[in-house]
mmCIF file of C-alpha atoms in Angstrom:
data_model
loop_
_atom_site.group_PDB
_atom_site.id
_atom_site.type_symbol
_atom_site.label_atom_id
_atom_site.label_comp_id
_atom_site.label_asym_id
_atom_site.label_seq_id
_atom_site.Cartn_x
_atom_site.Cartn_y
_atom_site.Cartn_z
ATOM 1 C CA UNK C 1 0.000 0.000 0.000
ATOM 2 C CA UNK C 2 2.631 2.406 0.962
ATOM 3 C CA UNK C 3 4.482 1.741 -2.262
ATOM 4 C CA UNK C 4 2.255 2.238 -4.536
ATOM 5 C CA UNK C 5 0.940 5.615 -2.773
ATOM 6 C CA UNK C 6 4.708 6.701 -3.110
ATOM 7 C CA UNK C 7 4.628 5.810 -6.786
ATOM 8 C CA UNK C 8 1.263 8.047 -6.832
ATOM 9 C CA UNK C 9 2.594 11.154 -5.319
ATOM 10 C CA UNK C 10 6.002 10.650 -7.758
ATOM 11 C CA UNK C 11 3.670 10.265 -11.019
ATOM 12 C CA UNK C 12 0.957 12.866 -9.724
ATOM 13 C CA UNK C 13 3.939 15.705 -8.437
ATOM 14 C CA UNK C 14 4.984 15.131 -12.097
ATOM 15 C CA UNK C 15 1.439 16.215 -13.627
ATOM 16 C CA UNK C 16 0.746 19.056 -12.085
ATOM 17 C CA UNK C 17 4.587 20.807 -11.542
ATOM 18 C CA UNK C 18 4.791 20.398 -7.860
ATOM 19 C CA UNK C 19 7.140 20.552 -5.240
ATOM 20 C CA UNK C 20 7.434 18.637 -1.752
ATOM 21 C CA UNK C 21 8.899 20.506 1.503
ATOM 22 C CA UNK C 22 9.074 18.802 4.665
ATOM 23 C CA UNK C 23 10.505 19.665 7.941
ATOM 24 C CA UNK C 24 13.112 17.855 9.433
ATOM 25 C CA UNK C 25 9.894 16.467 12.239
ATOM 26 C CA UNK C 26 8.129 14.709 9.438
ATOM 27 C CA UNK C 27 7.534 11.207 9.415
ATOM 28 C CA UNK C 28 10.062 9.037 8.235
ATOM 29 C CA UNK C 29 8.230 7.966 4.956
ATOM 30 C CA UNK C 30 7.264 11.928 4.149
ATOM 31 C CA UNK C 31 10.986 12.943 4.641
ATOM 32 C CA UNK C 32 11.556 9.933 2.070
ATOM 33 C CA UNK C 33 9.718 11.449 -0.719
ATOM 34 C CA UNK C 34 10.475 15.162 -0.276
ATOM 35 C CA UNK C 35 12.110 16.845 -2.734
ATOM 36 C CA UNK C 36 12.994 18.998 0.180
ATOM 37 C CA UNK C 37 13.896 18.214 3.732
ATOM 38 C CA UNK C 38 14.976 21.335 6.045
ATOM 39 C CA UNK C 39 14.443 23.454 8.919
ATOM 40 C CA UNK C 40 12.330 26.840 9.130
ATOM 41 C CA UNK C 41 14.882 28.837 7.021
ATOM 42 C CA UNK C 42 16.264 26.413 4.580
ATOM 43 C CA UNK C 43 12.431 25.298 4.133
ATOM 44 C CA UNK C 44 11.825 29.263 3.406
ATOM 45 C CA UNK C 45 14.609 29.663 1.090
ATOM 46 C CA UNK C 46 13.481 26.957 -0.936
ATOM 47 C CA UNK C 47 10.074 28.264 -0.999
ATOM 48 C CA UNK C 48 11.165 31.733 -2.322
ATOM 49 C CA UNK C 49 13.083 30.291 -4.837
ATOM 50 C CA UNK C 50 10.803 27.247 -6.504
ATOM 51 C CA UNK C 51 10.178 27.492 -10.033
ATOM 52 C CA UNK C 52 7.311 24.968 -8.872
ATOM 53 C CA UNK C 53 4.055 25.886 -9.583
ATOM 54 C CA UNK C 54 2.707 24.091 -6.469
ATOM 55 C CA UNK C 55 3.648 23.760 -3.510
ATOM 56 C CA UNK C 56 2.669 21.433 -1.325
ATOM 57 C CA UNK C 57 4.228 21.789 2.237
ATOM 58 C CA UNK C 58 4.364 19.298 4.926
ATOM 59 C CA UNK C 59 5.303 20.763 8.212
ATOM 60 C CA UNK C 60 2.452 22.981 9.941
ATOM 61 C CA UNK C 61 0.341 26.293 8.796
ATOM 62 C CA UNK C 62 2.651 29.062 9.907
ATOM 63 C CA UNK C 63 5.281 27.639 7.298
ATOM 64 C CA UNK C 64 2.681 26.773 4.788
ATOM 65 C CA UNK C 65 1.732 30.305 5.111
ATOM 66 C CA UNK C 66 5.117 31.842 4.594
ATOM 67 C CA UNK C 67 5.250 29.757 1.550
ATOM 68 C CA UNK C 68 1.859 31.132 0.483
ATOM 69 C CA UNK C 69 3.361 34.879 1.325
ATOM 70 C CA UNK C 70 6.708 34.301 -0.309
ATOM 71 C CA UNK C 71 4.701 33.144 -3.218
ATOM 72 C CA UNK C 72 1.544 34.624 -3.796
ATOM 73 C CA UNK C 73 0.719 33.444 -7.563
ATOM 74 C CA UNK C 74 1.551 29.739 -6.838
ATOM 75 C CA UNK C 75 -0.854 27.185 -4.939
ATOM 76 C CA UNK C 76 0.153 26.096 -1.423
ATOM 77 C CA UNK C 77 -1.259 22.963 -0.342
ATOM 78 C CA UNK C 78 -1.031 21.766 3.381
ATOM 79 C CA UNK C 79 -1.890 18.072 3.509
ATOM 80 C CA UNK C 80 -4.076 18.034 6.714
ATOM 81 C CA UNK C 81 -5.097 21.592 8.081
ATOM 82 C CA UNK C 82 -5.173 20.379 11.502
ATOM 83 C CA UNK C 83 -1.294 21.416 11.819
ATOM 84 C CA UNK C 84 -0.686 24.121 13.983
ATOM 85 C CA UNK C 85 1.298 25.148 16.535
ATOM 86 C CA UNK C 86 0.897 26.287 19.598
ATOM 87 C CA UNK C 87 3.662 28.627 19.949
ATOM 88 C CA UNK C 88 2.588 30.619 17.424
ATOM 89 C CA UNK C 89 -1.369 30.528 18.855
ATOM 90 C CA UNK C 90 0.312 31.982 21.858
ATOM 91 C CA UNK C 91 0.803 35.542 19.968
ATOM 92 C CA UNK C 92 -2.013 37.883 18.311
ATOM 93 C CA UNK C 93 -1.700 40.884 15.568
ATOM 94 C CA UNK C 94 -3.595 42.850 18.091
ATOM 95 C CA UNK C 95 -1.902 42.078 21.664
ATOM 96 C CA UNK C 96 1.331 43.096 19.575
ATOM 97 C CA UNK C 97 -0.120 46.365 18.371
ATOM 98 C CA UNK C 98 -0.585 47.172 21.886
ATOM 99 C CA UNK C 99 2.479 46.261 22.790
ATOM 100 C CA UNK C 100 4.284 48.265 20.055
ATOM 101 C CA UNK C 101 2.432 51.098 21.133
ATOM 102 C CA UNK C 102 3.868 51.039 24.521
ATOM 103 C CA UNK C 103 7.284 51.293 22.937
ATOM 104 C CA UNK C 104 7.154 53.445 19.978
ATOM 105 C CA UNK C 105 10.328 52.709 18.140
ATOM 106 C CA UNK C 106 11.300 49.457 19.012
ATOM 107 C CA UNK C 107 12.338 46.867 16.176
ATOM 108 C CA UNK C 108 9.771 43.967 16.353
ATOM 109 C CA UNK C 109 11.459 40.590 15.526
ATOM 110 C CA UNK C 110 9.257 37.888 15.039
ATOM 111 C CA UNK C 111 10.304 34.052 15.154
ATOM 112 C CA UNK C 112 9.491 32.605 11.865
ATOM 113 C CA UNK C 113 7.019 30.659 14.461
ATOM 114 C CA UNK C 114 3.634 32.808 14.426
ATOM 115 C CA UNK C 115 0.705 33.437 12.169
ATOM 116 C CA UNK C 116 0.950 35.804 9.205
ATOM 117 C CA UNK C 117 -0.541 38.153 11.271
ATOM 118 C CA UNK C 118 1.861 38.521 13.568
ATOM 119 C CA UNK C 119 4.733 38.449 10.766
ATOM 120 C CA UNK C 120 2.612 41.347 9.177
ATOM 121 C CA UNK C 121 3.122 43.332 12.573
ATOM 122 C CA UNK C 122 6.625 42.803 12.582
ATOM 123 C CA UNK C 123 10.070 44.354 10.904
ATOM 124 C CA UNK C 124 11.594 41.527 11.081
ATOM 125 C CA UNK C 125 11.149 37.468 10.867
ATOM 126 C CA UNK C 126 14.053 35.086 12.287
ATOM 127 C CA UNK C 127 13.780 31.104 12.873
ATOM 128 C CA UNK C 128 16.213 29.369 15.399
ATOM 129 C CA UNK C 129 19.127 29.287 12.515
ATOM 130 C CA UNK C 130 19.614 33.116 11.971
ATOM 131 C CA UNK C 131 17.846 34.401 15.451
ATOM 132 C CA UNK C 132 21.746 35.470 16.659
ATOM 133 C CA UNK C 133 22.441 37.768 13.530
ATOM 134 C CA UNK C 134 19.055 39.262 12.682
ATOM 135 C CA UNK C 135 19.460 40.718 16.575
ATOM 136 C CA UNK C 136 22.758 41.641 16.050
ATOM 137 C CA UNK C 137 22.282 43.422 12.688
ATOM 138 C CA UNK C 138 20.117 45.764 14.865
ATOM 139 C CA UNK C 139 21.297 49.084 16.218
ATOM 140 C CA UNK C 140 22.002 49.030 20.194
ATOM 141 C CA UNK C 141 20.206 52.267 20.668
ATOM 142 C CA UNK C 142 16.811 50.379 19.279
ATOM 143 C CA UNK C 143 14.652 48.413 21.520
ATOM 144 C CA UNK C 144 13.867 44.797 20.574
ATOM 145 C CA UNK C 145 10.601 43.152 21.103
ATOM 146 C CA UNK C 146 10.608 39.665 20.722
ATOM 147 C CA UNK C 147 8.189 37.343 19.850
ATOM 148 C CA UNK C 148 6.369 35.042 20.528
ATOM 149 C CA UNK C 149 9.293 32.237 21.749
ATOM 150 C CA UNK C 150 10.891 33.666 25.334
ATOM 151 C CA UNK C 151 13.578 30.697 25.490
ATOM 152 C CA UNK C 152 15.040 31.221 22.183
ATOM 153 C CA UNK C 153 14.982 34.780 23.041
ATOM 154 C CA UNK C 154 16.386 34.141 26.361
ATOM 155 C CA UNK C 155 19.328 31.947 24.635
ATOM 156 C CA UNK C 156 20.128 35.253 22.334
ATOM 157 C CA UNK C 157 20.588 37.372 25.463
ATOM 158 C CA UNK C 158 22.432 35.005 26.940
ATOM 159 C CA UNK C 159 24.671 35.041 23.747
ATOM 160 C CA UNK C 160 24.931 38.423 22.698
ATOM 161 C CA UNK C 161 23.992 40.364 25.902
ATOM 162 C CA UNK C 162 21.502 42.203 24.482
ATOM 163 C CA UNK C 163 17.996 43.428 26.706
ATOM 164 C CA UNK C 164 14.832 42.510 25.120
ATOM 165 C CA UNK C 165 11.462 42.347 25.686
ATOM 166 C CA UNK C 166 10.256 38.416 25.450
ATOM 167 C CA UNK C 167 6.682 37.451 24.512
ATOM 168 C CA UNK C 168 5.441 35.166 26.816
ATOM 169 C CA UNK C 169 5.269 31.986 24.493
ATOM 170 C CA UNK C 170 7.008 28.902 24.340
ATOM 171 C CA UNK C 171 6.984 25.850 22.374
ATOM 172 C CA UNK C 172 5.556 23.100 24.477
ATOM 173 C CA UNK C 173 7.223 20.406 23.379
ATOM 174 C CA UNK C 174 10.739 21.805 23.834
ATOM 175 C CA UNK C 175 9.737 23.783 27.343
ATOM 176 C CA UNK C 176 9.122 20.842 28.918
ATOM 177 C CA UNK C 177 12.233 19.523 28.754
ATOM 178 C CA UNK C 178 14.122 19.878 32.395
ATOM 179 C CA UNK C 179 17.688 19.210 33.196
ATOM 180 C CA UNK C 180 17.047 16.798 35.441
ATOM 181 C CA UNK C 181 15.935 14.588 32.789
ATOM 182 C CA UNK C 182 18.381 15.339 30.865
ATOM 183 C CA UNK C 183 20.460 14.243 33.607
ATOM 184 C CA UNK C 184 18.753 10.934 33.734
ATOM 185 C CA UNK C 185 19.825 10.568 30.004
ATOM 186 C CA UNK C 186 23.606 11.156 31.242
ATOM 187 C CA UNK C 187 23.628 8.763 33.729
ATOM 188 C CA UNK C 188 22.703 6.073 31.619
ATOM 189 C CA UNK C 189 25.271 7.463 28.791
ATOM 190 C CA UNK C 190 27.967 9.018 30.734
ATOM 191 C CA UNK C 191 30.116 10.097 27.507
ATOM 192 C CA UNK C 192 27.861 11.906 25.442
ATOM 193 C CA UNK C 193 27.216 15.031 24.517
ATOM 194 C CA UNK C 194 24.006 17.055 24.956
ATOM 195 C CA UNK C 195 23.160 19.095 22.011
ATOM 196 C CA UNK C 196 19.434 20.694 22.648
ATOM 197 C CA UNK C 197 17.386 23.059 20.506
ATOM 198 C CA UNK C 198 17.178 27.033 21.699
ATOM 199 C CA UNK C 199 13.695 26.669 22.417
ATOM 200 C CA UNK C 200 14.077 24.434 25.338
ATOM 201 C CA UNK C 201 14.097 26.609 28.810
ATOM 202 C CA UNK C 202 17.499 28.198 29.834
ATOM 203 C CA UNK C 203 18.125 25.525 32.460
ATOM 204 C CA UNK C 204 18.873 23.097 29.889
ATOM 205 C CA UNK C 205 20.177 25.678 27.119
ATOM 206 C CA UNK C 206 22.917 27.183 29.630
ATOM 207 C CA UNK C 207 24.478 23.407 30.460
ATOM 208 C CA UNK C 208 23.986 22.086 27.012
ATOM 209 C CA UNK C 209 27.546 21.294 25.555
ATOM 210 C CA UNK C 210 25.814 22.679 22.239
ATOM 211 C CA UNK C 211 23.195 25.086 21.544
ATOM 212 C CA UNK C 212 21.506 24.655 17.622
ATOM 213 C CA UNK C 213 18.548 25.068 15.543
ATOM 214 C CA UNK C 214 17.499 21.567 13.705
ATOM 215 C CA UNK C 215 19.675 22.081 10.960
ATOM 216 C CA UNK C 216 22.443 23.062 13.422
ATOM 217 C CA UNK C 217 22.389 20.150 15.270
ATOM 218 C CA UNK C 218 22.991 18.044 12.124
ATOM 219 C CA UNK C 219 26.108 20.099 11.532
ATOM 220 C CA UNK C 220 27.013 19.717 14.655
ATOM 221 C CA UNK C 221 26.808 16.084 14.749
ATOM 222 C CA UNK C 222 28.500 15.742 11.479
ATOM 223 C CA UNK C 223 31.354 17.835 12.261
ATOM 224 C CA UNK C 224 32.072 16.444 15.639
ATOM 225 C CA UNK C 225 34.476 13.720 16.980
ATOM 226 C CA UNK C 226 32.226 12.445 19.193
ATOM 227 C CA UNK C 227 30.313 9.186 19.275
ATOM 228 C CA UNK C 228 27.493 9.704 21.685
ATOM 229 C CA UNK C 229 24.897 12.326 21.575
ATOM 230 C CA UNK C 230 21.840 13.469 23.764
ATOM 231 C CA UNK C 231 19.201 15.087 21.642
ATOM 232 C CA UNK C 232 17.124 17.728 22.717
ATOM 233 C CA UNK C 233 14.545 17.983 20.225
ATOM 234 C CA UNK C 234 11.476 16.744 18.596
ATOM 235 C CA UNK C 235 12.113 12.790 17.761
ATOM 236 C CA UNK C 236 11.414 12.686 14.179
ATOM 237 C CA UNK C 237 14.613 14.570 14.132
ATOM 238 C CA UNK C 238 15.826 11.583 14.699
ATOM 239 C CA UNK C 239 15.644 9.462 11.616
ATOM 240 C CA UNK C 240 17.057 12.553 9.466
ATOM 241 C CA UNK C 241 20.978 12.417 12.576
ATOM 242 C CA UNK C 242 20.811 8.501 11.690
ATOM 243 C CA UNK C 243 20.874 8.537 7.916
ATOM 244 C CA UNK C 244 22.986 11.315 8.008
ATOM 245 C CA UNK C 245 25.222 10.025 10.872
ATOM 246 C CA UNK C 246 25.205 6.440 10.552
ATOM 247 C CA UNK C 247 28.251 5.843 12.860
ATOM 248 C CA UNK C 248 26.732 7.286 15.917
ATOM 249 C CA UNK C 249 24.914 6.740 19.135
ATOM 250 C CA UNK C 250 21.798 8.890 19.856
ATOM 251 C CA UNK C 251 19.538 9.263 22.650
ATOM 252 C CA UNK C 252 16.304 11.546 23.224
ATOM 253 C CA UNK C 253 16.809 13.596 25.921
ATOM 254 C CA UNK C 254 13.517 12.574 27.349
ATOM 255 C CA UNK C 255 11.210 10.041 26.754
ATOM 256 C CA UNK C 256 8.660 11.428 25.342
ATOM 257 C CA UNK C 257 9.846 13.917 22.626
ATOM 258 C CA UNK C 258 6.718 13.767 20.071
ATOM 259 C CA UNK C 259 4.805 16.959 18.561
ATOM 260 C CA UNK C 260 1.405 15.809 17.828
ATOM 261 C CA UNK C 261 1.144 18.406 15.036
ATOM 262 C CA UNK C 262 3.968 17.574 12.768
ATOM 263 C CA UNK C 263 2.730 13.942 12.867
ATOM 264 C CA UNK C 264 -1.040 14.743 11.259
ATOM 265 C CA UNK C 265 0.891 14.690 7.693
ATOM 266 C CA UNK C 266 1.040 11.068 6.468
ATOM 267 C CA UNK C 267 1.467 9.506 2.814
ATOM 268 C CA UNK C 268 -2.351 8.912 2.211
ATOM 269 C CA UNK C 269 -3.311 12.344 3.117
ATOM 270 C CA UNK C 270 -0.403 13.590 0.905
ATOM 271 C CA UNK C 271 -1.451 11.481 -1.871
ATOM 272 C CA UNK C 272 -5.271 13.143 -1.657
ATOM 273 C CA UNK C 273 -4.131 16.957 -1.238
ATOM 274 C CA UNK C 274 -2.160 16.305 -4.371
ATOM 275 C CA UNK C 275 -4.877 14.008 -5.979
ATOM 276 C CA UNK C 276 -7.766 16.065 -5.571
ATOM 277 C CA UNK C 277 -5.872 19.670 -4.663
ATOM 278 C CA UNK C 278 -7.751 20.382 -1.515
ATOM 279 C CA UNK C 279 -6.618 22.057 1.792
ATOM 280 C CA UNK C 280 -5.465 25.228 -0.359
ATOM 281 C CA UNK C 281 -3.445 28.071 1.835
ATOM 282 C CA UNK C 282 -4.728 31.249 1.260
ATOM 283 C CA UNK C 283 -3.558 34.656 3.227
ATOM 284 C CA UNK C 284 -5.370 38.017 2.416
ATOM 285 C CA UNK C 285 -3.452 40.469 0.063
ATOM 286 C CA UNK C 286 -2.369 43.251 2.237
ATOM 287 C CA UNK C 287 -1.251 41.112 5.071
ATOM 288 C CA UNK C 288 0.657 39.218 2.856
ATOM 289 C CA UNK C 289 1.818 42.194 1.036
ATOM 290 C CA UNK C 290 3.413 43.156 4.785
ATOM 291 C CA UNK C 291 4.421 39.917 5.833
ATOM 292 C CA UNK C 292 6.580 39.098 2.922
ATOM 293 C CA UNK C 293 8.792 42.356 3.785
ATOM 294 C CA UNK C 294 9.771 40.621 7.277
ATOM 295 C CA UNK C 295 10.193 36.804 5.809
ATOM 296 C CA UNK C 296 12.077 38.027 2.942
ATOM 297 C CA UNK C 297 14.423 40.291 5.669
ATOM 298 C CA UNK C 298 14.810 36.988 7.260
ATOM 299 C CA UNK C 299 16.044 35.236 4.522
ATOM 300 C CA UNK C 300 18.741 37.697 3.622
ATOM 301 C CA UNK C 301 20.395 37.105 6.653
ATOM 302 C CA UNK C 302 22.314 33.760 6.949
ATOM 303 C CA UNK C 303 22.504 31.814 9.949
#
């Protein structure tokens, strides 16, 4: 069954000029037949720059909606519309128009994270890759409001010293990771490494031996000498370190690492989005008109 649904969304990608993104949290079997596999900001450069005339993203609807902003004229398709994510539900467009009015001139930086709302309100979008030097690329005499993620932010304080004002969101799936689990995971592998995600809380962040978005991480691991690794991230993350690593020893920094949202996406509901080209992305005109001016800001700054 799976095989010949793979050999459906091959032959049926071919017919209509589409391309498959998926994020690095995918299942196994949609990182498989990607075209595409990334984080937030490899994900969006590939978006911007798809000759494509589909797009069909798997991941959740605040990246299916930068898609949709970066490309306007094109069809965005997200498999199964039930993908969210909470992080971003945990920051309006109007709480952050209040907040902007209480500081008139600050420089609103928005983690790629959040609705297309919220990117509309804001100068500038980052994800967890480029968070470091779309901070530092702005002037120490502006303030910084960040939202809607307060570890990551908290990690880019920690790293660059600079005072900002943190939403109150958080991923839940990282920000319930505690050291103390962590420290279970140690005991049991004494000679690895930990190598966690910025949106976990600072606890774990500040005693990490490595700090790194998803894509990061994989760097990381390639680069590195060692032979043991704690993960502190979602799980699917997984599969993509033991392709890419095959010589390696990894190990979840908790047991339960597993974001109900990125798992909604699976082959047969792939297969009918492309079949039948339903759960269509739309954002309205002028919001994505203001939105793309912050994602494409992102994008010019590397991580």
């Amino acid at each position: 069954m799976l095989a010949e649904l793979e050999q459906y969304v091959l032959r049926r990608k071919k017919e209509i000029n589409a391309v498959i993104l998926a994020h690095f949290y995918q299942l196994p079997e949609i990182q498989d037949i990607a075209d595409f596999v990334g984080d937030s900001l490899q994900l969006a450069i590939q978006a911007a720059s798809t000759q494509a005339q589909v797009i069909v993203f798997c991941g959740v609807n605040f990246m299916a909606e930068s898609a949709k902003i970066l490309n306007p004229d094109k069809t965005v398709l997200l498999p199964d519309i039930r993908a969210g994510c909470p992080m971003a539900d945990m920051v309006g467009a109007e709480a952050l128009r209040k907040k902007k009015a209480e500081y008139p001139g600050a420089v609103v930086v928005c983690y790629v994270n959040s609705s297309a709302e919220v990117k509309a309100e804001s100068d500038i979008c980052c994800t967890s890759s480029n968070a470091l030097n779309v901070v530092r690329s702005i002037p120490e005499d502006r303030t910084v409001i960040f939202v809607p993620d307060k570890n990551l932010g908290a990690y880019i304080q920690s790293q660059t010293g600079r005072e900002m004002m943190l939403w109150e969101g958080y991923c839940p799936i990282h920000h319930a990771l505690s050291w103390a689990e962590v420290e279970k995971q140690k005991e049991l592998h004494p000679q690895a490494q930990v190598v966690v995600h910025p949106e976990c809380p600072p606890e774990v962040t500040r005693r990490a031996d490595a700090v790194r978005s998803t894509a990061g991480i994989l760097e990381y691991l390639r680069s590195s000498n060692g032979a043991e690794f704690i993960i502190g991230t979602e799980e699917g993350f997984l599969y993509t370190l033991q392709k890419n690593c095959p010589g390696k020893k990894l190990y979840l920094a908790r047991e339960s690492f597993h974001c109900p949202d990125m798992k909604y996406i699976t082959l047969e509901k792939l297969a009918g989005s492309l079949e039948r080209m339903e759960q269509q992305v739309e954002v309205p005109p002028e919001i994505s008109r203001r939105a793309r001016r912050s994602l494409e800001r992102m994008i010019e700054i590397k991580g």
